[in-house]
XYZ file of C-alpha atoms in Angstrom:
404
model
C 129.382 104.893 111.278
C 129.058 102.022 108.846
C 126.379 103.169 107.060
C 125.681 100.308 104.914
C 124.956 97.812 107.951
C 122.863 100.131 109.483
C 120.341 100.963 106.419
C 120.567 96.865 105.908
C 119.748 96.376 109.554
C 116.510 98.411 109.715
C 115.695 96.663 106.548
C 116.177 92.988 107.831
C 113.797 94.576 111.021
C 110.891 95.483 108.333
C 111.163 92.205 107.087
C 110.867 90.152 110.391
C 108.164 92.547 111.011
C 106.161 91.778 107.997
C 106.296 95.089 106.630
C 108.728 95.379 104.380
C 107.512 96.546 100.659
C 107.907 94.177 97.721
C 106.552 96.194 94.433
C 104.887 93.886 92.030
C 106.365 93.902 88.218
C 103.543 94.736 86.400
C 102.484 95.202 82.863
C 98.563 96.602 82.370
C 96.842 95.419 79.686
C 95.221 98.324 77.780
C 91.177 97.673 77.120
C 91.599 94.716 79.680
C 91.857 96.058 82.695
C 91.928 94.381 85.422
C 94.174 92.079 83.725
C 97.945 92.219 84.024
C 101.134 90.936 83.216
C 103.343 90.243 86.050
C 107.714 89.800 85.675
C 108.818 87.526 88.026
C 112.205 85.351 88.090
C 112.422 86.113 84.572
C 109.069 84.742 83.731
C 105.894 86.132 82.904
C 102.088 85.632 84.312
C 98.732 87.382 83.999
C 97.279 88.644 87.107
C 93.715 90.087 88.137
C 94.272 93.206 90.264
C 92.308 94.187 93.085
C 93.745 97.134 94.732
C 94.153 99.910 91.982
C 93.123 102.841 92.517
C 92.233 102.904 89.012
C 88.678 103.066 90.762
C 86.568 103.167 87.622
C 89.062 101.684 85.078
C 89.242 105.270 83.453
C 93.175 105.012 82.979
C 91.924 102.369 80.024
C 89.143 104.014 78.666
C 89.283 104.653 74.997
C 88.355 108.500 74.851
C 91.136 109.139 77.686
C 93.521 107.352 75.345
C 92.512 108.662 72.357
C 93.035 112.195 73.983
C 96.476 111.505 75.358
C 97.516 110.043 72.099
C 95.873 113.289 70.400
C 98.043 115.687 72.461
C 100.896 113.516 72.161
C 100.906 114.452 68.482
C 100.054 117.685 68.872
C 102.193 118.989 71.387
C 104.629 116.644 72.249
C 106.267 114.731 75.295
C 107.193 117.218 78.303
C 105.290 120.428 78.892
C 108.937 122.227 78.413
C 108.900 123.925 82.031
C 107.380 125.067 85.005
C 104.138 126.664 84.363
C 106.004 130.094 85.123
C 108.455 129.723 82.464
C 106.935 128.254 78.899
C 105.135 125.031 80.769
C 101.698 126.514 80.277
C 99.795 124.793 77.749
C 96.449 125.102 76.073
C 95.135 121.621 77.827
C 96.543 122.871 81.442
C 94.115 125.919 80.862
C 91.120 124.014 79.573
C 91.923 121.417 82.676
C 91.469 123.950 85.163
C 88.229 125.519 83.857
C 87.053 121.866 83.749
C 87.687 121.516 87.091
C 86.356 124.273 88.650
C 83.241 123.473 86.988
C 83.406 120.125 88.306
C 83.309 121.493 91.619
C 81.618 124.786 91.450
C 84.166 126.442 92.070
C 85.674 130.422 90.645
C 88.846 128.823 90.233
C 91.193 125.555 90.123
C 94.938 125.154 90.248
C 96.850 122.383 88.826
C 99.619 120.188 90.402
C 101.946 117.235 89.377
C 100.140 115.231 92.169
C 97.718 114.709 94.787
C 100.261 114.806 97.201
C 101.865 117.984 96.010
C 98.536 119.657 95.693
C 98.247 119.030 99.703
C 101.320 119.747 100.642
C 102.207 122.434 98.990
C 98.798 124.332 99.324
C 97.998 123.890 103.797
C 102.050 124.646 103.707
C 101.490 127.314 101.735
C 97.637 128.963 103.558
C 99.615 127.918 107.119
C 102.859 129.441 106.535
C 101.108 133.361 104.767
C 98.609 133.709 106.592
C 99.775 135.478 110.027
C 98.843 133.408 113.376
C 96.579 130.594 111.212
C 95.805 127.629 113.034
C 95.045 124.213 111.423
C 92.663 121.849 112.841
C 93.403 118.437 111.401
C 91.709 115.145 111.450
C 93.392 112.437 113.164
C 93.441 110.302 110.220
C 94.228 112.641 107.679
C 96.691 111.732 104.917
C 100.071 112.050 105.381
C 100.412 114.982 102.451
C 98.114 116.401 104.373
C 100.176 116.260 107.905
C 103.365 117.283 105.962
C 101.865 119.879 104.767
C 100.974 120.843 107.950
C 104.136 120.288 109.262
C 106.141 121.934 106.727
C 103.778 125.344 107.282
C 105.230 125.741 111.280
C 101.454 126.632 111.701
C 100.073 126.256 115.280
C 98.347 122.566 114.542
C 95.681 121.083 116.809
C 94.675 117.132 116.285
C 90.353 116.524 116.471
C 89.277 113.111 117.014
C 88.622 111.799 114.043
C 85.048 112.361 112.598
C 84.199 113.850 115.904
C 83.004 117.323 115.327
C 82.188 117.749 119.279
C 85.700 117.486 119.792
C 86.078 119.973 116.605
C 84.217 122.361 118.088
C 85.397 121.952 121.854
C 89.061 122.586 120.315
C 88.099 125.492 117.647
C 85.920 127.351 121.354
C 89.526 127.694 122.464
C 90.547 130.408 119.795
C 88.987 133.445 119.557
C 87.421 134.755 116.454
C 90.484 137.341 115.953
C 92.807 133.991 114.918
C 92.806 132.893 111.427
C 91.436 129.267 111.413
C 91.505 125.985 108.645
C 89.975 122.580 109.540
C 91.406 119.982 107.281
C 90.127 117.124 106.692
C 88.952 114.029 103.841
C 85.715 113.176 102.650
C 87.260 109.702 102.240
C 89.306 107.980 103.925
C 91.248 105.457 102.302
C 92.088 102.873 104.552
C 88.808 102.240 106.267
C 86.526 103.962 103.594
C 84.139 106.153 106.251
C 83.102 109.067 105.088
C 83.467 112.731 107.099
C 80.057 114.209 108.392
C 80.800 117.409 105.770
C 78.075 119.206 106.433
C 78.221 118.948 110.962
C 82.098 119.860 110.086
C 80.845 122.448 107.652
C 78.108 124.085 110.843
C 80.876 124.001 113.370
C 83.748 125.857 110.912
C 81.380 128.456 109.961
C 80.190 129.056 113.831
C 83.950 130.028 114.283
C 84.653 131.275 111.073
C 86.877 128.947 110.200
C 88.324 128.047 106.457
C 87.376 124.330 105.231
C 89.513 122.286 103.704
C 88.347 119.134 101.909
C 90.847 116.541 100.492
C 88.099 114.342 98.032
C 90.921 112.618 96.082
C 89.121 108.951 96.899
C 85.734 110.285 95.938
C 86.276 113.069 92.796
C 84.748 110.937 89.593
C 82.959 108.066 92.155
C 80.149 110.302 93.752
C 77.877 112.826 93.191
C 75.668 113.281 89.704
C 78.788 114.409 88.086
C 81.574 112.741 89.779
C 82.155 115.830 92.136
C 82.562 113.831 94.954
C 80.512 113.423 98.692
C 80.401 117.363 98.778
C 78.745 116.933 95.708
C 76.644 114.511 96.162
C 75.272 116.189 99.360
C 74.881 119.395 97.896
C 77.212 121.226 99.897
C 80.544 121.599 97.910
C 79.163 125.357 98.139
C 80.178 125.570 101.921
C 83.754 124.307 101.240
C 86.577 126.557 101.432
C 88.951 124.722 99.574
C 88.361 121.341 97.469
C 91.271 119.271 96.284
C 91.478 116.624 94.288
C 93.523 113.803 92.589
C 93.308 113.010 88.454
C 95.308 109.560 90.106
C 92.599 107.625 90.730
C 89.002 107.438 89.415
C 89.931 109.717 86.475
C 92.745 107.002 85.543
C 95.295 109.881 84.889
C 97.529 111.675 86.997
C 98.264 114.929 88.642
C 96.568 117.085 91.309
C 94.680 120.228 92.075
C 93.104 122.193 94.192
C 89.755 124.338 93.389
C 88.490 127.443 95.312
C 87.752 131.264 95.174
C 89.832 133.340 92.128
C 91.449 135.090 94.738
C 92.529 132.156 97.253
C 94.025 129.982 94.040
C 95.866 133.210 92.823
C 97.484 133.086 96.253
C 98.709 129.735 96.027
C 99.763 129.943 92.224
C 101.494 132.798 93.689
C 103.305 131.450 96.714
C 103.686 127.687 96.820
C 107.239 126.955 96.193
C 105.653 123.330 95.248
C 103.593 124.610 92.622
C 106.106 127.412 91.040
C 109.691 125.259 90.822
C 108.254 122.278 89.469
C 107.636 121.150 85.908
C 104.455 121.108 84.796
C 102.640 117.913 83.919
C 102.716 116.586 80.396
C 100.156 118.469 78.035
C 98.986 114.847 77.384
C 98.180 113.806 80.808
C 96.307 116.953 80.879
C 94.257 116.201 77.667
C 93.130 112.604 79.462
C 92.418 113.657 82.710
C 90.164 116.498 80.597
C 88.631 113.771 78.571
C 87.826 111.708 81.688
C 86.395 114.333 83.711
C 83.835 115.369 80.449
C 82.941 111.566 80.441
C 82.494 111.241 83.841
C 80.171 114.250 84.275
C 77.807 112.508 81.401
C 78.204 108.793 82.513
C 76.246 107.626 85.186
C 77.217 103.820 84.275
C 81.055 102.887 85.536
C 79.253 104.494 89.484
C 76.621 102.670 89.052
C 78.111 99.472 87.793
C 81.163 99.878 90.491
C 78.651 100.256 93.304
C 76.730 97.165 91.854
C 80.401 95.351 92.069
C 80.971 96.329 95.369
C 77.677 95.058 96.955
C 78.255 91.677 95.299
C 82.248 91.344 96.708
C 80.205 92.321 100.662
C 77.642 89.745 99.906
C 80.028 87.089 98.883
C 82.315 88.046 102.288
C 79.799 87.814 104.710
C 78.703 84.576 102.536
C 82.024 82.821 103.213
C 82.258 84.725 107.343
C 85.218 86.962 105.976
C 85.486 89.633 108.587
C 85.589 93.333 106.454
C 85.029 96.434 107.813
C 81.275 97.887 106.767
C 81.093 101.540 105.327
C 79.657 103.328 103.098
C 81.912 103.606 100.271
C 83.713 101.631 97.271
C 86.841 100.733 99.824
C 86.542 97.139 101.357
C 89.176 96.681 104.186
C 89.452 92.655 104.575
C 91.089 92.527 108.171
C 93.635 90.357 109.130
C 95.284 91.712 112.396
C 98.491 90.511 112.275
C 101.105 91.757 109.603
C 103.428 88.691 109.038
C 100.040 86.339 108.110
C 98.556 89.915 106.368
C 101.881 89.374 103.647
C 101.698 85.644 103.804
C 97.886 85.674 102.625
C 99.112 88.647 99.558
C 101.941 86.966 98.742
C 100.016 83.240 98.561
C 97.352 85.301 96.543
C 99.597 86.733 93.980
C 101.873 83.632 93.549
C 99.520 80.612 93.893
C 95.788 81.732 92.802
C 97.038 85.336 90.164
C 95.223 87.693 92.599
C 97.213 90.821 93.472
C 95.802 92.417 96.404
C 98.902 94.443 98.505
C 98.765 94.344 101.997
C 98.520 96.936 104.347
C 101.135 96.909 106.882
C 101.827 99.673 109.659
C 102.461 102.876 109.553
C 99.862 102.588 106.646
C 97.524 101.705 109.520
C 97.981 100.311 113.338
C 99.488 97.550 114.406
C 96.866 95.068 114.869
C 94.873 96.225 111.945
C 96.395 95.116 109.214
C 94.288 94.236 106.304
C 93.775 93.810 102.544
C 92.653 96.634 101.238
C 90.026 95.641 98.370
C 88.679 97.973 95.331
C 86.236 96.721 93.104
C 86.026 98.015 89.698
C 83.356 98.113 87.131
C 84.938 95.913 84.858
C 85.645 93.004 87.058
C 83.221 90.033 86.393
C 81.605 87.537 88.149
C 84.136 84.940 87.455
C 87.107 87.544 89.011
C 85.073 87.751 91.989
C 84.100 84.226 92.690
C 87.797 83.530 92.127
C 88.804 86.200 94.985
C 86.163 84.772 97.415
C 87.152 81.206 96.913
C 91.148 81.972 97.498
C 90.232 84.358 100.583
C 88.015 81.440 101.955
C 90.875 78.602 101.763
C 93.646 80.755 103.197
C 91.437 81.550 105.956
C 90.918 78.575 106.826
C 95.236 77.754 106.220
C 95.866 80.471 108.586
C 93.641 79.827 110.503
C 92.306 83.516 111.050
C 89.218 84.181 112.797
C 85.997 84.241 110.690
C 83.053 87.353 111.483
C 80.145 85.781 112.939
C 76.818 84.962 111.002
């Protein structure tokens, strides 16, 4: 086999598609965010960016720096090892206190990412405990489905959202077999949020686990950035909560929080957890300061919500066709993936917009969209400039506006 040809030859077919990934050279701008530089051709730009997940511009914010620098000092570069052998530190401990707290939780367990936290902890509950069955959203991430996947764990797919179908599906197992329903409280693409609490009255009438992946809503909702569980009151009823430090804490890293006993199990057995180094003491020591802001601050929400509101009212303004939820997600749709890359690509180049497009297997075919995430600490002028560029290369590509 010539393997050369044949990688190149499923590459040329992503790129005929439309959906092959070009990663955008950037350079953030500390205390400036959401200003960039961007490397291209050899030459440099500045850029306004409108798809971090940076949600609340924490991964700027001078106490989270101060922090990191702080530990950086104190303790060095790496942690030194896994958290097994020498890789505990001081701010890895204080982390996970913090974040049990955060959540209400007896207990929190700390990963390298949101990802890892996922899949190593449903691969870890679905492979120990004898006969489990997971019950997983259909649009569950994908750490979440490998996860799954890597467990060998009987796995059974509910419409998504739908907790008849939940419950139809769990009535087929009897009360004898070990039971998780998996799901988000966010979900990223379209930004709908799970009924939690319907999900919550259906598990418990089968006495079924709950697992809750709040990585797009930890730091954004709820009086102390707990997330929808949180904000609903109901993080209580949740079996397991995980969580990124990725995205509206500006950090990095992952975790998961839950019962003494249930994150001793996963310290315990999750090959993902035990053979990997653990993070930097200093990305602990932000993600620490961040959460401790967050749980005082009320004003990056409430500002990012304000933010939000005013990007919708300017889109339905100009006819641009998003999809309404409830959240801080706004999916612009496009439909079609070639003219989804043209309109990014025409963004960054011509008008210093970086939004990334959102291609299949991301999301269907014949959804594809721009996937938009307001910050706090854009202004007016960054989002009149977005509106106005989104409103001429509508009308170049002639793409279908909503209807007044």
């Amino acid at each position: 086999m010539n393997f050369q040809s044949f990688f190149q030859e499923r590459i040329e077919e992503l790129k005929d598609e439309g959906r092959y990934r070009v990663f955008a050279d950037l350079e953030r701008h500390a205390g400036n965010f959401p200003k960039a530089t961007r490397y291209v051709d050899g030459k440099t730009e500045e850029v306004t960016v409108w798809c971090s997940n940076d949600y609340l511009g924490m991964g700027q914010h001078p106490a989270v720096l101060s922090a990191m620098t702080s530990a950086v000092e104190a303790c060095g570069a790496g942690a030194g090892g896994t958290r097994n052998i020498s890789g505990t530190n001081h701010f890895h401990v204080k982390l996970e206190e913090e974040l049990a707290d955060l959540h209400g939780k007896e207990g929190a367990l700390l990963f390298t990412s949101g990802y890892n936290s996922n899949w190593a902890s449903l691969g870890t509950l679905g492979a120990q405990i004898p006969g489990c069955v997971i019950f997983s959203d259909a649009n569950n991430h994908a750490s979440m489905i490998e996860g799954i996947r890597h467990s060998k764990a009987e796995k059974r797919i509910w419409k998504h959202n739908d907790v008849e179908d939940l419950d139809r599906i769990l009535s087929e197992y009897g009360p004898d077999v070990p039971k998780i329903v998996a799901f988000e409280s966010i979900y990223s693409m379209d930004g709908d949020i799970a009924p939690i609490e319907a999900i919550c009255d259906v598990a418990d009438k089968h006495g079924a686990m709950t697992y809750i992946d709040e990585v797009h809503a930890v730091g954004m909702y709820g009086s102390r950035g707990g997330g929808v569980a949180e904000q609903e009151g109901i993080a209580h009823r949740l079996t397991v909560i995980e969580g990124t430090l990725g995205k509206a804490f500006g950090v990095m890293g992952g975790y998961i929080t839950a019962s003494t006993e249930l994150v001793d199990f996963v310290r315990s057995f999750a090959s993902g957890f035990i053979f990997t180094t653990a993070l930097p003491p200093a990305l602990a020591a932000g993600a620490l300061a961040s959460i401790q802001h967050l749980k005082q601050s009320q004003m990056e929400r409430a500002r990012q919500k304000e933010r939000v509101k005013k990007v919708r009212e300017l889109l339905d303004a100009e006819n641009i066709p998003h999809t309404p939820n409830p959240g801080h997600i706004i999916p612009v749709m496009v439909g079609d993936a070639v003219k989804c890359k043209w309109i990014s690509d025409l963004l960054l180049n011509d008008y210093g917009i970086y939004v990334q497009p959102i291609n299949y297997p991301t999301v269907p075919k014949g959804t594809e969209r721009l996937r938009i995430t307001p910050s706090p600490l854009h202004t007016d002028e960054d989002i009149k400039n977005l509106i106005n560029a989104l409103s001429e290369l509508w009308s170049q590509c002639a793409l279908a506006r909503s209807v007044a």
